């Protein structure tokens, strides 16, 4: 089949890498892509928020499947535009994508589905904000109701910082703090059948020891040796299937990738948030472990035939991803710096370690930084310790002026 992937980050590079290894994929296209994706797919310029432009491109290419990677195109209704021209698309409709596009909508769906989550208030005035902050107390959890590229959440002991963030949002969700480790669990669904993937954990804070500001994610690992073996079954029964059933009941069926961000609290599993697409950087480690060819699974989701899908096959290997970010990320990252060492990784670390591009572009013969998160260095191994060692060995070969990365990704889990 011919596949078109929409997006240009490390998540899309991970998707394109897996699709390029699928023997059923005869042609792979990506729009707009990046310098790394260009090695496995043909790139096309497109405004990824313009549904008509994406649908036209898919039609011109004769695509048999369109995979929409990022959240913004989904919330903008790009999947609807592609479906309207009769091409199967992996990704939810504009209405269903509100599960990520609006925290308030997600809370309402969870209430209807009986899904366990933090108690919360939706606030639109300074008075409501003050009442909610006072009701919950520290630590304060303040979430921009809309899309904020993974950086719209503030968790702080400082009430003034919490209030300032809340006042900067048009509509804000303030909720109780959930203690305990966090888990990301993806599920592929066609609106009826739900197929869970393997859990992962990501690292949101910029600095070692979970210090510094929230980012889009600085690394991830899978599997989670400390997690209850029954966790996936429990989340399927209490979170994923009820949510999909509730959205279908409301007349807004959700097909595509349902991402549950979870807190494993002393009172049980609680949903922190839902996303309507593969998460970045967790996708990098989850797909590194998936042995089942990817294209057919995504097509079954798009066509509503996921109940025909054979059980997924997984590698026993562990996977670790370390994000290399540009100078001053997540504030105002510097771009345009040359990246060196990528060839050395391909020559010395493959196939166990490889680089997935996020914010990169080609400038003549040189690949340069073009965003905040620049690269995702991903490695596999027989256990987390070996995967981690391989990932950091590869990171050590990269030269990018002013770059930063965390040194403690998966360390605790590997040592446990």
Coordinates of C-alpha atoms in Angstrom, one line a residue:
X1 CA 0.0 0.0 0.0
X2 CA 1.0 3.6 -0.4
X3 CA 1.1 5.5 2.9
X4 CA 1.2 9.3 3.5
X5 CA 2.3 10.4 7.0
X6 CA 1.4 14.0 8.1
X7 CA 3.9 15.8 10.4
X8 CA 7.5 16.5 10.8
X9 CA 8.7 15.5 14.3
X10 CA 10.4 12.5 15.9
X11 CA 7.1 10.8 16.4
X12 CA 6.5 10.9 12.6
X13 CA 10.1 9.7 12.0
X14 CA 9.4 6.8 14.3
X15 CA 6.1 6.1 12.5
X16 CA 7.9 6.4 9.1
X17 CA 10.7 4.1 10.2
X18 CA 8.3 1.4 11.3
X19 CA 6.3 1.8 8.1
X20 CA 9.4 1.7 5.9
X21 CA 10.2 -1.7 7.5
X22 CA 6.7 -3.1 6.6
X23 CA 6.9 -5.3 3.5
X24 CA 3.3 -4.3 2.6
X25 CA 4.3 -0.6 2.2
X26 CA 5.3 -0.1 -1.4
X27 CA 5.6 3.7 -1.3
X28 CA 6.0 6.0 1.7
X29 CA 5.4 9.7 1.7
X30 CA 5.6 12.3 4.5
X31 CA 4.5 16.0 4.5
X32 CA 6.2 18.1 5.5
X33 CA 8.7 15.7 7.1
X34 CA 12.3 16.6 8.2
X35 CA 15.9 15.8 7.3
X36 CA 15.9 12.4 8.9
X37 CA 12.5 11.3 7.5
X38 CA 13.8 12.2 4.0
X39 CA 16.0 9.1 4.3
X40 CA 13.0 6.7 4.5
X41 CA 10.2 8.6 2.8
X42 CA 9.6 11.0 -0.1
X43 CA 8.9 14.5 1.4
X44 CA 6.2 16.9 0.2
X45 CA 5.6 20.5 1.3
X46 CA 2.1 21.0 2.8
X47 CA 0.3 23.2 5.3
X48 CA -0.5 20.4 7.7
X49 CA -3.4 22.4 9.2
X50 CA -5.1 22.7 5.8
X51 CA -7.4 19.7 5.4
X52 CA -8.2 20.4 1.8
X53 CA -4.5 20.7 0.9
X54 CA -3.7 17.4 2.7
X55 CA -6.6 15.7 1.0
X56 CA -5.5 17.0 -2.4
X57 CA -1.9 15.7 -1.8
X58 CA -3.2 12.3 -0.7
X59 CA -5.4 12.1 -3.8
X60 CA -2.5 13.1 -6.1
X61 CA -0.3 10.5 -4.5
X62 CA -2.9 7.8 -4.8
X63 CA -2.5 7.1 -1.0
X64 CA -4.2 4.0 0.4
X65 CA -3.8 5.3 3.9
X66 CA -3.1 8.7 5.5
X67 CA -1.6 8.7 9.1
X68 CA -2.0 12.1 10.9
X69 CA 0.8 12.4 13.5
X70 CA 0.4 15.7 15.4
X71 CA -2.5 16.9 17.5
X72 CA -3.0 20.3 15.9
X73 CA -4.1 18.9 12.4
X74 CA -6.5 16.5 14.1
X75 CA -8.1 19.2 16.2
X76 CA -8.3 21.3 13.0
X77 CA -10.3 18.5 11.2
X78 CA -7.7 17.3 8.8
X79 CA -8.8 13.7 9.2
X80 CA -12.4 14.7 8.3
X81 CA -11.2 16.3 5.0
X82 CA -9.2 13.2 4.0
X83 CA -12.2 10.9 4.8
X84 CA -14.4 13.1 2.8
X85 CA -12.5 12.3 -0.4
X86 CA -12.7 8.6 0.3
X87 CA -9.2 7.8 1.6
X88 CA -8.8 5.8 4.8
X89 CA -7.2 7.9 7.5
X90 CA -5.6 6.9 10.9
X91 CA -6.7 9.6 13.3
X92 CA -9.9 10.9 14.9
X93 CA -12.4 13.4 13.6
X94 CA -12.3 17.0 14.7
X95 CA -15.1 16.4 17.2
X96 CA -13.5 13.3 18.7
X97 CA -10.1 15.0 18.8
X98 CA -11.6 17.5 21.3
X99 CA -10.7 14.7 23.8
X100 CA -7.2 16.3 23.6
X101 CA -8.2 19.8 22.3
X102 CA -10.2 20.6 25.4
X103 CA -9.4 19.4 28.9
X104 CA -12.9 20.4 29.9
X105 CA -14.5 18.2 27.2
X106 CA -12.2 15.3 28.3
X107 CA -13.3 15.7 31.9
X108 CA -17.0 15.6 30.8
X109 CA -16.4 12.4 28.8
X110 CA -14.6 10.8 31.8
X111 CA -17.5 11.7 34.0
X112 CA -20.0 10.2 31.6
X113 CA -17.9 7.0 31.2
X114 CA -17.2 6.6 34.9
X115 CA -13.4 6.9 34.3
X116 CA -11.3 7.6 37.4
X117 CA -9.6 10.9 37.3
X118 CA -8.6 13.9 39.4
X119 CA -11.3 16.1 40.8
X120 CA -11.3 19.4 39.0
X121 CA -12.9 22.8 38.3
X122 CA -13.2 24.6 34.9
X123 CA -12.5 28.3 35.5
X124 CA -13.0 31.3 33.3
X125 CA -12.8 34.2 35.8
X126 CA -10.2 35.3 38.4
X127 CA -12.7 34.7 41.1
X128 CA -13.3 31.1 40.0
X129 CA -9.5 30.6 39.7
X130 CA -8.9 31.8 43.3
X131 CA -11.7 29.6 44.6
X132 CA -10.3 26.5 42.9
X133 CA -6.7 27.1 44.0
X134 CA -8.0 27.6 47.6
X135 CA -10.1 24.4 47.4
X136 CA -7.3 22.1 46.4
X137 CA -4.2 23.7 48.0
X138 CA -0.6 22.9 47.1
X139 CA 0.8 21.4 45.0
X140 CA -1.3 23.3 42.5
X141 CA -2.1 21.7 39.1
X142 CA -3.2 24.2 36.4
X143 CA -3.9 23.2 32.9
X144 CA -4.6 25.3 29.8
X145 CA -7.9 24.0 28.4
X146 CA -6.6 24.1 24.8
X147 CA -3.6 22.7 23.0
X148 CA -0.2 23.9 24.2
X149 CA 2.3 21.5 22.6
X150 CA 2.8 19.6 25.9
X151 CA 3.8 22.7 27.8
X152 CA 0.4 24.0 29.0
X153 CA 0.5 22.4 32.4
X154 CA 2.0 24.0 35.5
X155 CA 2.5 21.9 38.7
X156 CA 3.9 24.1 41.5
X157 CA 3.9 24.8 45.3
X158 CA 3.8 28.5 44.5
X159 CA 0.2 29.8 44.5
X160 CA 1.3 33.0 42.7
X161 CA 2.9 31.1 39.9
X162 CA -0.2 28.9 39.6
X163 CA -2.5 31.9 39.5
X164 CA -0.4 33.7 36.9
X165 CA -0.5 30.7 34.6
X166 CA -4.3 30.3 35.1
X167 CA -4.9 34.0 34.4
X168 CA -2.9 33.7 31.1
X169 CA -5.3 31.1 29.8
X170 CA -8.7 31.8 28.3
X171 CA -10.2 28.8 30.0
X172 CA -8.3 26.7 32.6
X173 CA -8.8 23.4 34.4
X174 CA -7.5 23.4 38.0
X175 CA -7.4 20.0 39.6
X176 CA -6.2 18.0 42.6
X177 CA -2.7 16.8 42.6
X178 CA -2.2 13.1 41.8
X179 CA 0.6 11.4 43.6
X180 CA 2.5 8.3 42.4
X181 CA 4.4 7.4 39.2
X182 CA 3.1 8.3 35.8
X183 CA 2.5 5.8 32.9
X184 CA 1.7 6.4 29.3
X185 CA -0.5 3.8 27.7
X186 CA -1.5 3.9 24.0
X187 CA -4.3 2.1 22.4
X188 CA -5.3 1.7 18.7
X189 CA -9.1 1.8 18.2
X190 CA -11.6 1.9 15.4
X191 CA -14.3 3.3 17.6
X192 CA -15.5 -0.1 18.9
X193 CA -12.5 -2.5 19.3
X194 CA -9.6 -1.3 21.5
X195 CA -6.1 -2.7 21.0
X196 CA -3.7 -1.7 23.8
X197 CA 0.0 -1.3 23.1
X198 CA 2.8 -1.7 25.7
X199 CA 3.1 0.9 28.5
X200 CA 5.9 3.4 28.6
X201 CA 7.1 6.2 30.9
X202 CA 8.3 9.6 29.8
X203 CA 10.1 12.4 31.5
X204 CA 8.5 15.9 31.2
X205 CA 10.9 18.1 33.2
X206 CA 13.9 19.6 31.4
X207 CA 16.5 18.7 34.0
X208 CA 17.9 15.7 35.8
X209 CA 16.0 14.6 38.9
X210 CA 12.7 15.9 37.5
X211 CA 13.8 19.5 38.0
X212 CA 13.2 22.5 35.8
X213 CA 10.3 23.6 33.6
X214 CA 7.8 21.2 31.8
X215 CA 8.8 20.3 28.3
X216 CA 7.2 18.3 25.5
X217 CA 9.2 15.3 26.9
X218 CA 13.0 14.7 27.3
X219 CA 13.1 10.9 27.1
X220 CA 11.2 7.7 27.6
X221 CA 11.5 3.9 28.2
X222 CA 9.6 0.7 27.9
X223 CA 8.9 -1.8 29.5
X224 CA 8.2 -0.8 33.1
X225 CA 9.7 -3.5 35.3
X226 CA 8.1 -1.9 38.4
X227 CA 4.5 -1.9 37.1
X228 CA 1.8 -4.4 38.0
X229 CA 1.6 -7.1 35.2
X230 CA -2.2 -6.6 35.3
X231 CA -1.9 -2.8 34.7
X232 CA -2.8 -2.9 31.0
X233 CA -5.9 -5.1 31.6
X234 CA -7.0 -2.9 34.4
X235 CA -6.7 0.3 32.3
X236 CA -8.5 -1.4 29.4
X237 CA -11.4 -2.2 31.6
X238 CA -11.6 1.0 33.7
X239 CA -10.4 3.7 31.2
X240 CA -9.8 2.9 27.5
X241 CA -12.9 0.8 26.6
X242 CA -15.4 2.9 28.7
X243 CA -14.0 6.1 27.0
X244 CA -14.3 4.7 23.5
X245 CA -17.8 3.4 24.3
X246 CA -18.9 6.8 25.8
X247 CA -17.6 8.7 22.7
X248 CA -19.5 6.4 20.4
X249 CA -22.7 6.8 22.6
X250 CA -22.4 10.5 22.2
X251 CA -22.3 10.2 18.4
X252 CA -18.6 11.2 18.1
X253 CA -16.9 7.8 17.7
X254 CA -13.1 7.9 18.2
X255 CA -10.9 6.0 15.8
X256 CA -7.1 6.3 15.8
X257 CA -4.7 6.4 18.6
X258 CA -6.1 7.0 22.1
X259 CA -3.3 8.0 24.6
X260 CA -4.0 7.8 28.3
X261 CA -1.6 9.6 30.6
X262 CA -2.0 7.8 34.0
X263 CA -1.0 8.3 37.6
X264 CA -0.6 5.2 39.7
X265 CA -1.8 6.6 43.0
X266 CA -2.3 5.1 46.4
X267 CA -6.0 5.0 45.6
X268 CA -5.5 3.2 42.3
X269 CA -5.1 4.3 38.6
X270 CA -6.2 7.8 37.8
X271 CA -6.3 9.5 34.3
X272 CA -4.2 12.7 34.2
X273 CA -5.0 13.4 30.6
X274 CA -6.0 12.0 27.2
X275 CA -4.3 12.7 23.9
X276 CA -5.7 11.9 20.5
X277 CA -2.4 10.8 18.9
X278 CA 0.8 9.0 19.5
X279 CA 2.8 10.6 22.2
X280 CA 6.3 12.0 21.7
X281 CA 8.8 10.6 22.9
X282 CA 6.9 7.4 24.1
X283 CA 6.2 6.4 20.5
X284 CA 9.9 6.1 19.8
X285 CA 10.3 3.3 22.5
X286 CA 6.9 1.6 22.0
X287 CA 7.4 1.2 18.2
X288 CA 11.0 0.0 18.8
X289 CA 9.5 -3.0 20.6
X290 CA 6.6 -3.7 18.2
X291 CA 7.3 -6.7 15.9
X292 CA 3.9 -6.8 14.1
X293 CA 4.0 -4.8 10.8
X294 CA 2.5 -1.4 11.5
X295 CA 0.6 -0.5 8.3
X296 CA -2.0 -3.2 8.5
X297 CA -2.9 -2.4 12.1
X298 CA -3.4 1.3 11.3
X299 CA -5.4 0.4 8.2
X300 CA -7.7 -1.8 10.2
X301 CA -8.3 1.1 12.6
X302 CA -9.1 3.4 9.7
X303 CA -11.4 0.9 8.0
X304 CA -13.3 -0.2 11.2
X305 CA -12.0 -3.8 11.0
X306 CA -9.8 -3.9 14.1
X307 CA -11.7 -7.0 15.3
X308 CA -10.0 -8.9 12.5
X309 CA -6.5 -7.9 13.7
X310 CA -4.4 -10.8 15.0
X311 CA -2.8 -10.3 18.4
X312 CA 0.2 -7.9 18.3
X313 CA 3.7 -9.4 18.6
X314 CA 6.2 -7.7 20.8
X315 CA 10.0 -8.0 21.4
X316 CA 11.2 -8.9 24.8
X317 CA 13.9 -6.2 24.4
X318 CA 13.8 -3.0 26.3
X319 CA 14.0 0.4 24.6
X320 CA 15.2 3.8 25.8
X321 CA 15.0 7.2 24.1
X322 CA 17.0 10.3 25.1
X323 CA 16.0 13.6 23.6
X324 CA 18.7 16.0 22.6
X325 CA 17.3 19.6 22.8
X326 CA 18.6 22.9 21.5
X327 CA 20.1 25.7 23.6
X328 CA 17.6 27.4 25.9
X329 CA 14.8 24.9 25.3
X330 CA 11.9 25.0 26.3
X331 CA 12.0 28.8 26.4
X332 CA 13.2 30.4 23.1
X333 CA 15.3 27.6 21.6
X334 CA 18.2 28.5 19.3
X335 CA 18.1 27.1 15.8
X336 CA 20.4 26.8 12.8
X337 CA 23.3 25.1 14.5
X338 CA 25.1 22.3 12.6
X339 CA 24.6 18.8 13.9
X340 CA 27.6 16.4 13.7
X341 CA 28.1 12.8 14.6
X342 CA 25.0 11.3 13.0
X343 CA 27.1 9.3 10.5
X344 CA 29.2 7.9 13.3
X345 CA 26.1 6.6 15.1
X346 CA 24.9 4.9 11.9
X347 CA 28.3 3.3 11.4
X348 CA 29.1 2.3 15.0
X349 CA 25.8 1.9 16.9
X350 CA 23.3 0.5 14.4
X351 CA 21.2 -1.5 14.5
X352 CA 20.8 -1.3 18.3
X353 CA 20.9 2.5 18.4
X354 CA 19.6 5.0 15.9
X355 CA 18.6 8.6 15.6
X356 CA 15.1 9.9 15.0
X357 CA 14.9 13.5 13.9
X358 CA 12.6 16.0 15.4
X359 CA 13.6 19.6 14.8
X360 CA 16.0 19.3 11.9
X361 CA 16.4 20.5 8.3
X362 CA 19.0 20.2 5.6
X363 CA 21.0 23.3 4.8
X364 CA 23.1 22.4 1.7
X365 CA 25.1 19.4 2.7
X366 CA 24.7 20.1 6.4
X367 CA 21.9 19.0 8.8
X368 CA 21.0 21.9 11.2
X369 CA 18.8 22.3 14.2
X370 CA 15.3 23.7 13.4
X371 CA 13.4 23.4 16.7
X372 CA 13.5 22.9 20.4
X373 CA 13.6 19.1 20.6
X374 CA 16.1 18.3 17.9
X375 CA 16.8 14.5 18.0
X376 CA 15.5 11.4 19.7
X377 CA 18.3 8.9 20.2
X378 CA 16.7 5.5 20.6
X379 CA 18.3 2.2 21.6
X380 CA 17.2 -1.3 22.4
X381 CA 18.9 -4.0 24.6
X382 CA 18.1 -7.2 26.4
X383 CA 17.2 -5.1 29.4
X384 CA 16.9 -1.4 30.3
X385 CA 20.5 -1.1 31.6
X386 CA 21.9 -2.3 28.2
X387 CA 19.4 -0.1 26.2
X388 CA 20.3 2.9 28.3
X389 CA 24.0 2.3 27.9
X390 CA 23.7 2.1 24.2
X391 CA 21.5 5.2 24.0
X392 CA 23.9 7.3 26.0
X393 CA 26.9 6.0 24.0
X394 CA 25.2 7.2 20.9
X395 CA 24.2 10.5 22.4
X396 CA 27.9 11.0 23.2
X397 CA 28.8 11.0 19.5
X398 CA 26.5 14.0 18.8
X399 CA 27.9 17.4 18.5
X400 CA 25.4 20.3 18.6
X401 CA 26.6 23.6 20.1
X402 CA 24.7 24.5 23.3
X403 CA 22.6 21.3 23.2
X404 CA 21.2 19.7 26.4
X405 CA 19.9 16.4 27.4
X406 CA 19.0 14.6 30.6
X407 CA 21.4 12.0 31.9
X408 CA 19.0 10.1 34.1
X409 CA 16.5 8.7 31.6
X410 CA 15.4 5.2 32.8
X411 CA 18.2 5.2 35.5
X412 CA 16.0 4.3 38.5
X413 CA 14.1 1.6 36.5
X414 CA 17.3 0.1 35.2
X415 CA 18.8 -0.1 38.7
X416 CA 15.7 -1.5 40.3

